[in-house]
Amino acid sequence: MAAYSKFLTARHSAIAGAAAACALLCLLSKRRGAAQHGKRSGKQALQNNEQKEGKKERAMVDRVFIARICRILKIMVPRTLCKETGYLLLIAVMLVVRTYCDIWMIQNGTVIESAIIGRSRKDFKKYLFNFIAAMPAISLVNNFLKYGLNELKLCFRVRLTRYLYEEYLKTYTYYKMGNLDNRIANPDQLLTQDVEKFCNSVVDLYSNLSKPFLDIVLYIFKLTSAIGAQGPASMMAYLIISGFFLTRLRRPIGKMTIIEQKYEGEYRYVNSRLITNSEEIAFYNGNLREKQTIHKTFRKLVEHLHNFILFRFSMGFIDTIIAKYLATVVGYLVVSRPFLNLSDPRHQNSTHAELLEDYYQSGRMLLRMSQALGRIVLAGREMTRLAGFTARITELMQVLKDLNSGKYQRTMISQEKDGDKKQPLSLIPGSGEIINSDNLIKFDHVPLVTPNGDVLIEDLNFEVRSGANVLICGPNGCGKSSLFRVLGELWPLFGGRLTKPVRGKLFYVPQRPYMTLGTLRDQVIYPDTLEDQKKKGISDQVLKEYLDNVQLGPILEREGGWDSVQDWMDVLSGGEKQRMAMARLFYHKPQFAILDECTSAVSVDVEGYIYSHCRKVGITLFTVSHRKSLWKHHDFYLHMDGRGNYEFKKITEDTVEFGS
């Protein structure tokens, strides 16, 4: 031990410190080299992503950040008098009370120590009893502060989540974000984890900045009377200089936070994709291929987290020296001045016990003040991280606003071929006109164009009135589903005039029907609720007739009645789900219905009954099917050849039926 103490001389300590600094520089150089190598090796693969995301990954503590955070705060604190304001005031009051409690504990603790050193049993018992008596009140203050912080985090999350989902679930915005706009890759990650982390970060920052600022103000007031104004002024100057220096060094944290959340979202997506498509992957025996995909995504996340950890390590090394140890050195220099200056009038006639008590009290206050200064300096690191979350939430809000106003951003691909003499179409999303009219669907010079800019049919013209069923046929990729997406207003109109009923009078039945979470009744009446069913005056007996019409009557008894709750996607077979979707169609009774291969798992006799019943109740059908047996249930056919041509004709006895 003696040899070890001998080794720890100032000279050897300096050598050890220099070695540690060299090791840190080597680590930083290694990290920078690895990052540069990653950029060079993946330059081609990431070029498009960098161009697309170069602007949106800007996340620094600047004017843009202040404007963004103020915009979001207006959502989380909508009024002056609201629950959130009450919790903000509660936290502010508790912070003030807690600071005064800290000052009282410093003063009382110093007096207790002075009584112990002075061997005064009376003073020791008196001030120790005061401390014991104050413990419940101090504990109550601390827990009221924690309660206010936790409730404020929850309130902020509720406000922001409700606002975002109100925008996200407005009309078809949730569909457009994933299919028309490619700015947001993982909205589920943003709407859940990022919102929670943002709210927690905002509230923590409010507490971590308010308390130190309050401490500094009160301790400056106390210390100015004890050691003069020069000491606190020196500490404040140190705060400003060190804060500015560390803020410049921490700038990469915001961008690294954005990338971290992006990679977390991608990793979560590939896992949820495996669960959603587990049956198909199992049939293909694709577990090894999926494992490679998951490991590749996870490896990318781990590499970034490793670099982030290394950066935080290097910043932590600098932060600790500047915000903690150098702040302590400055504190020692400031507090020692009036004691080491023998001509200072304050301590010329003080006894040793009085000097000791004054030093302890001033020293502890200055220590608390330096700690508060350090917390403010370190809070800049959390503020930079908050800037990353703020940039992501603001981007989501902007995309939702654009989509709800009919704007979207997506790369448009020109389909003009070499030697094509035709004038290219002017592709302007939303330039077409939609007219709502009952009992009529009319395409008037409407180009059939995908959101990506692929022109499937340049000029589509046909008219269908109620009562005339239409069979749509053609090869895969010719535009059958695209036609329905335009008709359902999922895709924008690139020109022409489309006349159709309002959305509620046009119903779509897909090949893979959607089964909602809820009861058996909910599967029939979706998207209506039980209250909507009662308003329409439709009884459960009528619902039973709808099930009987599609030969699903026995399912009511088999599954335990209308209020039975099951995982209906797994409980019902493929054919049962398709027939359930047809019962849902009978319940809603729209003017027009789009049937997209929705009876492929249903027998021919049941299929024929369903089509006959639709004609009986006045539902006009647009059907996509390859079955010859369905031609007799339709009046017109629309054939697309996949090369931009189409044919719309009436079905007669001479019409050549094609299909299987």
Coordinates of C-alpha atoms in Angstrom, one line a residue, residues 75-91 147-159 162 206:
I75 CA -50.9 21.3 -28.5
M76 CA -49.9 19.8 -25.1
V77 CA -50.9 23.0 -23.2
P78 CA -53.9 24.2 -25.3
R79 CA -55.2 26.8 -22.8
T80 CA -54.0 29.0 -20.0
L81 CA -56.4 27.3 -17.6
C82 CA -56.2 23.6 -18.0
K83 CA -55.0 20.5 -16.1
E84 CA -51.5 20.7 -17.6
T85 CA -51.1 24.3 -16.4
G86 CA -52.1 23.1 -12.9
Y87 CA -49.4 20.5 -12.8
L88 CA -46.8 22.9 -14.2
L89 CA -47.7 25.3 -11.3
L90 CA -47.6 22.4 -8.8
I91 CA -44.1 21.4 -10.0
Y147 CA -46.3 13.0 -8.5
G148 CA -46.6 16.2 -10.5
L149 CA -43.8 15.2 -12.9
N150 CA -45.3 11.8 -13.6
E151 CA -48.9 13.2 -14.1
L152 CA -47.6 15.9 -16.4
K153 CA -45.8 13.3 -18.6
L154 CA -49.0 11.4 -18.9
C155 CA -51.1 14.5 -19.6
F156 CA -48.6 15.6 -22.3
R157 CA -48.7 12.1 -23.9
V158 CA -52.5 12.0 -23.9
R159 CA -52.8 15.4 -25.5
R162 CA -54.9 12.3 -29.4
Y206 CA -38.5 21.4 -17.4

